[in-house]
PDB file of C-alpha atoms in Angstrom:
ATOM      1  CA  UNK A   1       0.942 -63.825  23.397  1.00  0.00           C
ATOM      2  CA  UNK A   2       4.679 -64.168  22.689  1.00  0.00           C
ATOM      3  CA  UNK A   3       5.165 -67.933  22.907  1.00  0.00           C
ATOM      4  CA  UNK A   4       2.788 -70.636  24.094  1.00  0.00           C
ATOM      5  CA  UNK A   5       2.421 -71.516  27.777  1.00  0.00           C
ATOM      6  CA  UNK A   6      -0.051 -72.804  30.360  1.00  0.00           C
ATOM      7  CA  UNK A   7      -1.283 -70.880  33.374  1.00  0.00           C
ATOM      8  CA  UNK A   8      -3.533 -71.864  36.265  1.00  0.00           C
ATOM      9  CA  UNK A   9      -5.825 -69.030  37.268  1.00  0.00           C
ATOM     10  CA  UNK A  10      -8.802 -68.364  39.516  1.00  0.00           C
ATOM     11  CA  UNK A  11     -11.510 -65.919  38.475  1.00  0.00           C
ATOM     12  CA  UNK A  12     -14.058 -64.448  40.879  1.00  0.00           C
ATOM     13  CA  UNK A  13     -17.253 -62.702  39.862  1.00  0.00           C
ATOM     14  CA  UNK A  14     -18.218 -59.467  41.584  1.00  0.00           C
ATOM     15  CA  UNK A  15     -20.782 -59.340  44.378  1.00  0.00           C
ATOM     16  CA  UNK A  16     -24.132 -57.663  43.841  1.00  0.00           C
ATOM     17  CA  UNK A  17     -24.942 -54.349  45.464  1.00  0.00           C
ATOM     18  CA  UNK A  18     -26.867 -53.948  48.721  1.00  0.00           C
ATOM     19  CA  UNK A  19     -30.481 -52.823  48.612  1.00  0.00           C
ATOM     20  CA  UNK A  20     -29.548 -49.831  50.771  1.00  0.00           C
ATOM     21  CA  UNK A  21     -27.106 -48.792  53.477  1.00  0.00           C
ATOM     22  CA  UNK A  22     -29.688 -48.759  56.283  1.00  0.00           C
ATOM     23  CA  UNK A  23     -33.230 -49.864  56.969  1.00  0.00           C
ATOM     24  CA  UNK A  24     -35.057 -52.867  55.512  1.00  0.00           C
ATOM     25  CA  UNK A  25     -32.696 -54.056  52.778  1.00  0.00           C
ATOM     26  CA  UNK A  26     -31.231 -57.250  51.377  1.00  0.00           C
ATOM     27  CA  UNK A  27     -27.509 -57.716  50.813  1.00  0.00           C
ATOM     28  CA  UNK A  28     -26.024 -58.415  47.414  1.00  0.00           C
ATOM     29  CA  UNK A  29     -25.335 -61.978  46.327  1.00  0.00           C
ATOM     30  CA  UNK A  30     -21.779 -63.302  46.350  1.00  0.00           C
ATOM     31  CA  UNK A  31     -19.921 -63.667  43.078  1.00  0.00           C
ATOM     32  CA  UNK A  32     -19.138 -67.116  41.695  1.00  0.00           C
ATOM     33  CA  UNK A  33     -15.641 -68.584  41.327  1.00  0.00           C
ATOM     34  CA  UNK A  34     -13.932 -70.734  38.695  1.00  0.00           C
ATOM     35  CA  UNK A  35     -10.400 -72.152  38.651  1.00  0.00           C
ATOM     36  CA  UNK A  36      -8.693 -73.612  35.614  1.00  0.00           C
ATOM     37  CA  UNK A  37      -5.488 -74.285  33.722  1.00  0.00           C
ATOM     38  CA  UNK A  38      -5.520 -72.418  30.418  1.00  0.00           C
ATOM     39  CA  UNK A  39      -3.376 -73.201  27.363  1.00  0.00           C
ATOM     40  CA  UNK A  40      -2.311 -69.835  25.931  1.00  0.00           C
ATOM     41  CA  UNK A  41      -1.273 -70.038  22.259  1.00  0.00           C
ATOM     42  CA  UNK A  42       1.377 -67.958  20.569  1.00  0.00           C
ATOM     43  CA  UNK A  43      -0.002 -65.231  18.309  1.00  0.00           C
ATOM     44  CA  UNK A  44      -3.477 -65.197  19.896  1.00  0.00           C
ATOM     45  CA  UNK A  45      -4.994 -62.212  21.710  1.00  0.00           C
ATOM     46  CA  UNK A  46      -6.734 -62.830  25.022  1.00  0.00           C
ATOM     47  CA  UNK A  47      -8.953 -60.471  26.974  1.00  0.00           C
ATOM     48  CA  UNK A  48      -9.642 -60.544  30.700  1.00  0.00           C
ATOM     49  CA  UNK A  49     -12.783 -58.773  31.905  1.00  0.00           C
ATOM     50  CA  UNK A  50     -12.859 -58.031  35.646  1.00  0.00           C
ATOM     51  CA  UNK A  51     -16.408 -57.408  36.819  1.00  0.00           C
ATOM     52  CA  UNK A  52     -17.281 -54.336  38.839  1.00  0.00           C
ATOM     53  CA  UNK A  53     -19.057 -54.581  42.171  1.00  0.00           C
ATOM     54  CA  UNK A  54     -22.758 -53.863  42.307  1.00  0.00           C
ATOM     55  CA  UNK A  55     -23.746 -50.761  44.259  1.00  0.00           C
ATOM     56  CA  UNK A  56     -26.786 -49.255  45.917  1.00  0.00           C
ATOM     57  CA  UNK A  57     -29.004 -47.571  43.323  1.00  0.00           C
ATOM     58  CA  UNK A  58     -26.600 -48.552  40.541  1.00  0.00           C
ATOM     59  CA  UNK A  59     -27.380 -47.796  36.872  1.00  0.00           C
ATOM     60  CA  UNK A  60     -26.703 -49.881  33.776  1.00  0.00           C
ATOM     61  CA  UNK A  61     -23.266 -49.969  32.162  1.00  0.00           C
ATOM     62  CA  UNK A  62     -21.268 -51.856  34.799  1.00  0.00           C
ATOM     63  CA  UNK A  63     -18.173 -53.765  33.682  1.00  0.00           C
ATOM     64  CA  UNK A  64     -19.137 -57.403  33.333  1.00  0.00           C
ATOM     65  CA  UNK A  65     -22.822 -56.844  32.644  1.00  0.00           C
ATOM     66  CA  UNK A  66     -24.353 -56.241  36.072  1.00  0.00           C
ATOM     67  CA  UNK A  67     -27.998 -55.184  35.673  1.00  0.00           C
ATOM     68  CA  UNK A  68     -29.380 -51.837  36.875  1.00  0.00           C
ATOM     69  CA  UNK A  69     -31.307 -51.532  40.129  1.00  0.00           C
ATOM     70  CA  UNK A  70     -34.948 -50.516  39.997  1.00  0.00           C
ATOM     71  CA  UNK A  71     -34.360 -47.378  42.046  1.00  0.00           C
ATOM     72  CA  UNK A  72     -31.926 -45.999  39.463  1.00  0.00           C
ATOM     73  CA  UNK A  73     -34.687 -45.754  36.810  1.00  0.00           C
ATOM     74  CA  UNK A  74     -35.867 -42.158  37.157  1.00  0.00           C
ATOM     75  CA  UNK A  75     -38.496 -42.536  34.414  1.00  0.00           C
ATOM     76  CA  UNK A  76     -40.872 -44.374  36.779  1.00  0.00           C
ATOM     77  CA  UNK A  77     -42.005 -43.324  40.232  1.00  0.00           C
ATOM     78  CA  UNK A  78     -44.330 -44.669  42.926  1.00  0.00           C
ATOM     79  CA  UNK A  79     -45.170 -43.285  46.373  1.00  0.00           C
ATOM     80  CA  UNK A  80     -43.133 -46.024  48.077  1.00  0.00           C
ATOM     81  CA  UNK A  81     -40.034 -45.862  45.871  1.00  0.00           C
ATOM     82  CA  UNK A  82     -36.952 -44.707  47.758  1.00  0.00           C
ATOM     83  CA  UNK A  83     -34.231 -44.508  45.112  1.00  0.00           C
ATOM     84  CA  UNK A  84     -32.588 -47.732  46.206  1.00  0.00           C
ATOM     85  CA  UNK A  85     -32.121 -51.400  45.350  1.00  0.00           C
ATOM     86  CA  UNK A  86     -28.735 -52.869  44.449  1.00  0.00           C
ATOM     87  CA  UNK A  87     -27.316 -53.297  40.959  1.00  0.00           C
ATOM     88  CA  UNK A  88     -25.956 -56.661  39.890  1.00  0.00           C
ATOM     89  CA  UNK A  89     -22.287 -57.552  40.128  1.00  0.00           C
ATOM     90  CA  UNK A  90     -20.355 -58.072  36.923  1.00  0.00           C
ATOM     91  CA  UNK A  91     -18.919 -61.364  35.668  1.00  0.00           C
ATOM     92  CA  UNK A  92     -15.178 -61.918  35.523  1.00  0.00           C
ATOM     93  CA  UNK A  93     -14.151 -63.776  32.391  1.00  0.00           C
ATOM     94  CA  UNK A  94     -11.305 -64.761  30.066  1.00  0.00           C
ATOM     95  CA  UNK A  95     -11.901 -64.607  26.327  1.00  0.00           C
ATOM     96  CA  UNK A  96      -9.853 -65.726  23.321  1.00  0.00           C
ATOM     97  CA  UNK A  97     -10.296 -62.836  20.915  1.00  0.00           C
ATOM     98  CA  UNK A  98     -13.203 -60.430  21.305  1.00  0.00           C
ATOM     99  CA  UNK A  99     -15.538 -60.485  24.286  1.00  0.00           C
ATOM    100  CA  UNK A 100     -18.420 -62.729  23.255  1.00  0.00           C
ATOM    101  CA  UNK A 101     -20.051 -65.956  24.359  1.00  0.00           C
ATOM    102  CA  UNK A 102     -18.481 -67.789  21.423  1.00  0.00           C
ATOM    103  CA  UNK A 103     -14.987 -66.759  22.560  1.00  0.00           C
ATOM    104  CA  UNK A 104     -15.436 -67.404  26.286  1.00  0.00           C
ATOM    105  CA  UNK A 105     -12.928 -69.713  27.991  1.00  0.00           C
ATOM    106  CA  UNK A 106     -13.688 -69.199  31.692  1.00  0.00           C
ATOM    107  CA  UNK A 107     -16.399 -67.102  33.350  1.00  0.00           C
ATOM    108  CA  UNK A 108     -17.342 -66.602  37.001  1.00  0.00           C
ATOM    109  CA  UNK A 109     -20.858 -65.187  37.387  1.00  0.00           C
ATOM    110  CA  UNK A 110     -21.717 -61.999  39.240  1.00  0.00           C
ATOM    111  CA  UNK A 111     -24.085 -61.865  42.203  1.00  0.00           C
ATOM    112  CA  UNK A 112     -27.548 -60.323  42.026  1.00  0.00           C
ATOM    113  CA  UNK A 113     -28.440 -57.047  43.729  1.00  0.00           C
ATOM    114  CA  UNK A 114     -30.445 -56.989  46.952  1.00  0.00           C
ATOM    115  CA  UNK A 115     -33.800 -55.229  47.221  1.00  0.00           C
ATOM    116  CA  UNK A 116     -35.144 -52.565  49.584  1.00  0.00           C
ATOM    117  CA  UNK A 117     -38.649 -52.091  50.998  1.00  0.00           C
ATOM    118  CA  UNK A 118     -39.785 -48.941  52.799  1.00  0.00           C
ATOM    119  CA  UNK A 119     -43.589 -48.782  52.519  1.00  0.00           C
ATOM    120  CA  UNK A 120     -44.682 -46.779  55.621  1.00  0.00           C
ATOM    121  CA  UNK A 121     -48.041 -48.599  55.597  1.00  0.00           C
ATOM    122  CA  UNK A 122     -46.342 -51.966  56.091  1.00  0.00           C
ATOM    123  CA  UNK A 123     -44.792 -52.160  59.580  1.00  0.00           C
ATOM    124  CA  UNK A 124     -43.408 -48.649  59.012  1.00  0.00           C
ATOM    125  CA  UNK A 125     -41.258 -49.953  56.190  1.00  0.00           C
ATOM    126  CA  UNK A 126     -39.496 -52.596  58.277  1.00  0.00           C
ATOM    127  CA  UNK A 127     -41.150 -55.852  57.221  1.00  0.00           C
ATOM    128  CA  UNK A 128     -38.212 -58.207  56.535  1.00  0.00           C
ATOM    129  CA  UNK A 129     -40.445 -60.604  54.610  1.00  0.00           C
ATOM    130  CA  UNK A 130     -40.859 -58.090  51.774  1.00  0.00           C
ATOM    131  CA  UNK A 131     -37.276 -57.716  50.580  1.00  0.00           C
ATOM    132  CA  UNK A 132     -34.594 -60.230  49.655  1.00  0.00           C
ATOM    133  CA  UNK A 133     -30.868 -60.790  49.337  1.00  0.00           C
ATOM    134  CA  UNK A 134     -29.448 -61.121  45.846  1.00  0.00           C
ATOM    135  CA  UNK A 135     -28.837 -64.533  44.303  1.00  0.00           C
ATOM    136  CA  UNK A 136     -25.260 -65.824  44.231  1.00  0.00           C
ATOM    137  CA  UNK A 137     -23.234 -65.993  41.035  1.00  0.00           C
ATOM    138  CA  UNK A 138     -22.528 -69.318  39.312  1.00  0.00           C
ATOM    139  CA  UNK A 139     -21.371 -71.987  38.652  1.00  0.00           C
ATOM    140  CA  UNK A 140     -23.455 -73.688  36.031  1.00  0.00           C
ATOM    141  CA  UNK A 141     -26.442 -71.698  37.277  1.00  0.00           C
ATOM    142  CA  UNK A 142     -26.836 -68.484  39.228  1.00  0.00           C
ATOM    143  CA  UNK A 143     -28.727 -68.408  42.508  1.00  0.00           C
ATOM    144  CA  UNK A 144     -32.186 -67.160  43.453  1.00  0.00           C
ATOM    145  CA  UNK A 145     -33.449 -65.734  46.783  1.00  0.00           C
ATOM    146  CA  UNK A 146     -37.149 -64.933  47.085  1.00  0.00           C
ATOM    147  CA  UNK A 147     -38.852 -62.558  49.537  1.00  0.00           C
ATOM    148  CA  UNK A 148     -40.788 -64.614  52.064  1.00  0.00           C
ATOM    149  CA  UNK A 149     -44.040 -62.880  51.105  1.00  0.00           C
ATOM    150  CA  UNK A 150     -43.858 -63.310  47.324  1.00  0.00           C
ATOM    151  CA  UNK A 151     -42.038 -64.943  44.411  1.00  0.00           C
ATOM    152  CA  UNK A 152     -40.762 -61.750  42.817  1.00  0.00           C
ATOM    153  CA  UNK A 153     -37.009 -62.177  42.514  1.00  0.00           C
ATOM    154  CA  UNK A 154     -35.234 -62.758  39.228  1.00  0.00           C
ATOM    155  CA  UNK A 155     -33.997 -66.291  38.612  1.00  0.00           C
ATOM    156  CA  UNK A 156     -30.390 -67.234  37.985  1.00  0.00           C
ATOM    157  CA  UNK A 157     -28.836 -67.446  34.547  1.00  0.00           C
ATOM    158  CA  UNK A 158     -28.042 -70.902  33.162  1.00  0.00           C
ATOM    159  CA  UNK A 159     -26.020 -72.459  30.354  1.00  0.00           C
ATOM    160  CA  UNK A 160     -28.577 -71.969  27.580  1.00  0.00           C
ATOM    161  CA  UNK A 161     -30.658 -68.944  28.617  1.00  0.00           C
ATOM    162  CA  UNK A 162     -30.778 -65.914  30.872  1.00  0.00           C
ATOM    163  CA  UNK A 163     -32.661 -65.826  34.127  1.00  0.00           C
ATOM    164  CA  UNK A 164     -36.293 -64.718  34.013  1.00  0.00           C
ATOM    165  CA  UNK A 165     -37.215 -61.358  35.480  1.00  0.00           C
ATOM    166  CA  UNK A 166     -39.315 -61.477  38.633  1.00  0.00           C
ATOM    167  CA  UNK A 167     -42.975 -60.990  37.786  1.00  0.00           C
ATOM    168  CA  UNK A 168     -45.827 -59.384  39.653  1.00  0.00           C
ATOM    169  CA  UNK A 169     -49.098 -61.305  39.867  1.00  0.00           C
ATOM    170  CA  UNK A 170     -51.113 -58.171  40.617  1.00  0.00           C
ATOM    171  CA  UNK A 171     -53.807 -58.134  37.981  1.00  0.00           C
ATOM    172  CA  UNK A 172     -51.357 -59.521  35.424  1.00  0.00           C
ATOM    173  CA  UNK A 173     -49.534 -56.201  35.278  1.00  0.00           C
ATOM    174  CA  UNK A 174     -46.362 -57.212  33.467  1.00  0.00           C
ATOM    175  CA  UNK A 175     -45.110 -53.614  33.727  1.00  0.00           C
ATOM    176  CA  UNK A 176     -44.087 -54.501  37.280  1.00  0.00           C
ATOM    177  CA  UNK A 177     -41.794 -57.304  36.106  1.00  0.00           C
ATOM    178  CA  UNK A 178     -38.008 -57.213  36.123  1.00  0.00           C
ATOM    179  CA  UNK A 179     -36.136 -57.650  32.860  1.00  0.00           C
ATOM    180  CA  UNK A 180     -34.818 -61.027  31.725  1.00  0.00           C
ATOM    181  CA  UNK A 181     -31.090 -61.707  31.742  1.00  0.00           C
ATOM    182  CA  UNK A 182     -29.357 -62.254  28.400  1.00  0.00           C
ATOM    183  CA  UNK A 183     -25.981 -63.231  26.957  1.00  0.00           C
ATOM    184  CA  UNK A 184     -23.269 -61.703  29.215  1.00  0.00           C
ATOM    185  CA  UNK A 185     -25.808 -59.246  30.687  1.00  0.00           C
ATOM    186  CA  UNK A 186     -27.960 -59.175  33.823  1.00  0.00           C
ATOM    187  CA  UNK A 187     -31.544 -57.944  33.629  1.00  0.00           C
ATOM    188  CA  UNK A 188     -32.636 -54.645  35.159  1.00  0.00           C
ATOM    189  CA  UNK A 189     -34.853 -54.598  38.222  1.00  0.00           C
ATOM    190  CA  UNK A 190     -38.380 -53.225  37.811  1.00  0.00           C
ATOM    191  CA  UNK A 191     -38.158 -49.439  37.689  1.00  0.00           C
ATOM    192  CA  UNK A 192     -41.408 -49.082  39.621  1.00  0.00           C
ATOM    193  CA  UNK A 193     -39.677 -49.715  42.951  1.00  0.00           C
ATOM    194  CA  UNK A 194     -36.447 -50.517  44.780  1.00  0.00           C
ATOM    195  CA  UNK A 195     -35.699 -53.865  43.174  1.00  0.00           C
ATOM    196  CA  UNK A 196     -32.351 -55.572  42.555  1.00  0.00           C
ATOM    197  CA  UNK A 197     -30.566 -55.990  39.229  1.00  0.00           C
ATOM    198  CA  UNK A 198     -29.391 -59.346  37.887  1.00  0.00           C
ATOM    199  CA  UNK A 199     -25.749 -60.393  37.991  1.00  0.00           C
ATOM    200  CA  UNK A 200     -23.743 -60.548  34.796  1.00  0.00           C
ATOM    201  CA  UNK A 201     -22.620 -63.951  33.551  1.00  0.00           C
ATOM    202  CA  UNK A 202     -22.351 -66.316  30.606  1.00  0.00           C
ATOM    203  CA  UNK A 203     -26.067 -65.735  30.814  1.00  0.00           C
ATOM    204  CA  UNK A 204     -27.137 -62.982  33.191  1.00  0.00           C
ATOM    205  CA  UNK A 205     -29.600 -63.314  36.035  1.00  0.00           C
ATOM    206  CA  UNK A 206     -33.064 -61.761  35.855  1.00  0.00           C
ATOM    207  CA  UNK A 207     -33.949 -58.482  37.543  1.00  0.00           C
ATOM    208  CA  UNK A 208     -36.297 -58.329  40.508  1.00  0.00           C
ATOM    209  CA  UNK A 209     -40.000 -57.556  40.132  1.00  0.00           C
ATOM    210  CA  UNK A 210     -42.322 -55.402  42.245  1.00  0.00           C
ATOM    211  CA  UNK A 211     -45.724 -56.048  43.791  1.00  0.00           C
ATOM    212  CA  UNK A 212     -47.789 -53.270  45.369  1.00  0.00           C
ATOM    213  CA  UNK A 213     -47.910 -52.777  48.188  1.00  0.00           C
ATOM    214  CA  UNK A 214     -44.975 -53.361  48.669  1.00  0.00           C
ATOM    215  CA  UNK A 215     -42.844 -56.446  47.951  1.00  0.00           C
ATOM    216  CA  UNK A 216     -39.581 -55.991  46.040  1.00  0.00           C
ATOM    217  CA  UNK A 217     -37.648 -58.836  44.475  1.00  0.00           C
ATOM    218  CA  UNK A 218     -33.887 -59.122  44.230  1.00  0.00           C
ATOM    219  CA  UNK A 219     -31.709 -59.934  41.237  1.00  0.00           C
ATOM    220  CA  UNK A 220     -30.726 -63.456  40.241  1.00  0.00           C
ATOM    221  CA  UNK A 221     -27.083 -64.457  39.946  1.00  0.00           C
ATOM    222  CA  UNK A 222     -25.346 -64.754  36.604  1.00  0.00           C
ATOM    223  CA  UNK A 223     -24.022 -68.121  35.438  1.00  0.00           C
ATOM    224  CA  UNK A 224     -20.415 -69.157  35.012  1.00  0.00           C
ATOM    225  CA  UNK A 225     -18.869 -71.051  32.115  1.00  0.00           C
ATOM    226  CA  UNK A 226     -16.038 -73.464  31.340  1.00  0.00           C
ATOM    227  CA  UNK A 227     -15.110 -74.056  27.696  1.00  0.00           C
ATOM    228  CA  UNK A 228     -14.793 -77.678  26.552  1.00  0.00           C
ATOM    229  CA  UNK A 229     -12.128 -76.937  23.935  1.00  0.00           C
ATOM    230  CA  UNK A 230      -8.420 -77.789  24.071  1.00  0.00           C
ATOM    231  CA  UNK A 231      -7.791 -74.253  25.362  1.00  0.00           C
ATOM    232  CA  UNK A 232      -8.721 -75.550  28.830  1.00  0.00           C
ATOM    233  CA  UNK A 233      -6.542 -78.316  30.232  1.00  0.00           C
ATOM    234  CA  UNK A 234      -8.539 -78.627  33.460  1.00  0.00           C
ATOM    235  CA  UNK A 235     -11.114 -76.457  35.236  1.00  0.00           C
ATOM    236  CA  UNK A 236     -13.834 -76.525  37.877  1.00  0.00           C
ATOM    237  CA  UNK A 237     -16.220 -74.225  39.726  1.00  0.00           C
ATOM    238  CA  UNK A 238     -15.432 -73.465  43.355  1.00  0.00           C
ATOM    239  CA  UNK A 239     -18.241 -73.878  45.844  1.00  0.00           C
ATOM    240  CA  UNK A 240     -19.825 -70.593  46.945  1.00  0.00           C
TER     241      UNK A 240
END
């Protein structure tokens, strides 16, 4: 910056993607929101990352660390997989220097992606208890929304660790689990079905898991962050 100054700003994480555009799908979780007054110092370089929205069947690589949907993983197929599930929304964050957790000043977490379920042997693919909306972005912790018929969604990211990927309890087959969230990155949904990806955040949300036949978990929301240094004069998380 050229000269020191203070600025009050509001950052909003991106929403997660929908599980599909029609049929038995969950919607993406809302992004989190943080508002704060930042002390910008002369001679320092600041970077603002604006998270990209999650999308149906979205791959990895989203701005702000939204995790990939399960349907976008073409390396794994099952008879009930429909090429769907929503990717996670990206975080929106302000960093002093390079983009890293250590340099984070304010972060609003991204929402998790919704899941999609279309097994023709289960109410012709329209059983609403076997899909879920994505978890909302944080806040100190991202949200979690489980399918009514099974605990398969990824959990929300927190302040010290990423959200856990949703796990299948079918014969202990961990290959059906979603990926865990990590620093600034949401976990991918299980590639074996149309699961949701985790939202990006200070710590990302976990990706949704899959249980045959057929329950698909959604992605957990990513967490937000407020630095406790003198760079922040005052800040708080807005309610979702």
